[in-house]
Amino acid sequence: MAHPKRKISKTRRDKRRTHYKASVPQVAIDPTTGESHLYHRAHWHEGKLYYRGQVLIDNTEEEVA
């Protein structure tokens, strides 16, 4: 088995690990509905699928009929 020749200090070890960071997802607020959603993603609100403030799919008509 491989053995280190010298002990790696806590500082050096922690410097190496700084590159692995959890990123916080960016959240946008839809101007039409006021709902918060992830950027560049469509989201559902009251039976309608919205993307960039426009309705893509409207399921409310199908439920009534």
Coordinates of C-alpha atoms in Angstrom, one line a residue:
M1 CA 0.0 0.0 0.0
A2 CA 1.1 3.6 -0.6
H3 CA 2.1 5.6 2.4
P4 CA 2.5 9.4 2.4
K5 CA 6.1 10.5 3.1
R6 CA 4.9 13.5 5.2
K7 CA 1.7 14.4 7.0
I8 CA -0.5 16.7 5.0
S9 CA -1.6 19.6 7.2
K10 CA -5.2 20.5 7.9
T11 CA -4.8 23.7 6.0
R12 CA -3.4 22.1 2.9
R13 CA -6.1 19.4 3.0
D14 CA -8.8 22.0 3.4
K15 CA -7.5 24.1 0.5
R16 CA -7.8 21.2 -1.8
R17 CA -11.4 20.6 -0.7
T18 CA -12.5 24.2 -1.3
H19 CA -13.3 23.5 -4.9
Y20 CA -16.2 21.2 -4.1
K21 CA -19.0 23.6 -3.3
A22 CA -22.8 23.2 -3.3
S23 CA -24.4 25.8 -5.5
V24 CA -27.6 27.6 -4.6
P25 CA -30.1 27.3 -7.5
Q26 CA -31.2 30.7 -8.9
V27 CA -34.9 31.4 -8.4
A28 CA -36.9 33.7 -10.6
I29 CA -40.4 35.2 -10.0
D30 CA -42.9 34.9 -12.8
P31 CA -44.2 38.4 -13.7
T32 CA -47.7 37.1 -14.6
T33 CA -48.4 34.8 -11.7
G34 CA -45.9 35.9 -9.0
E35 CA -44.8 32.3 -8.5
S36 CA -41.2 31.5 -7.8
H37 CA -39.5 29.0 -10.1
L38 CA -36.1 27.9 -11.3
Y39 CA -34.6 29.9 -14.2
H40 CA -35.2 28.6 -17.7
R41 CA -37.8 26.1 -16.4
A42 CA -41.6 26.0 -17.1
H43 CA -43.8 25.8 -14.0
W44 CA -47.4 24.8 -13.2
H45 CA -49.8 27.3 -11.6
E46 CA -53.5 26.6 -11.2
G47 CA -53.7 24.0 -13.9
K48 CA -51.7 26.1 -16.4
L49 CA -48.1 25.6 -17.6
Y50 CA -46.2 28.9 -17.7
Y51 CA -42.9 29.8 -19.3
R52 CA -41.6 33.3 -19.4
G53 CA -45.0 34.7 -18.5
Q54 CA -46.9 33.0 -21.3
V55 CA -49.3 30.0 -21.0
L56 CA -48.0 26.9 -22.8
I57 CA -50.6 24.3 -21.7
D58 CA -54.0 25.0 -20.3
N59 CA -55.5 22.0 -18.5
T60 CA -58.3 24.0 -16.8
E61 CA -60.5 23.7 -20.0
E62 CA -60.2 19.9 -20.2
E63 CA -61.3 19.5 -16.5
V64 CA -64.5 21.6 -17.0
A65 CA -65.5 19.8 -20.3

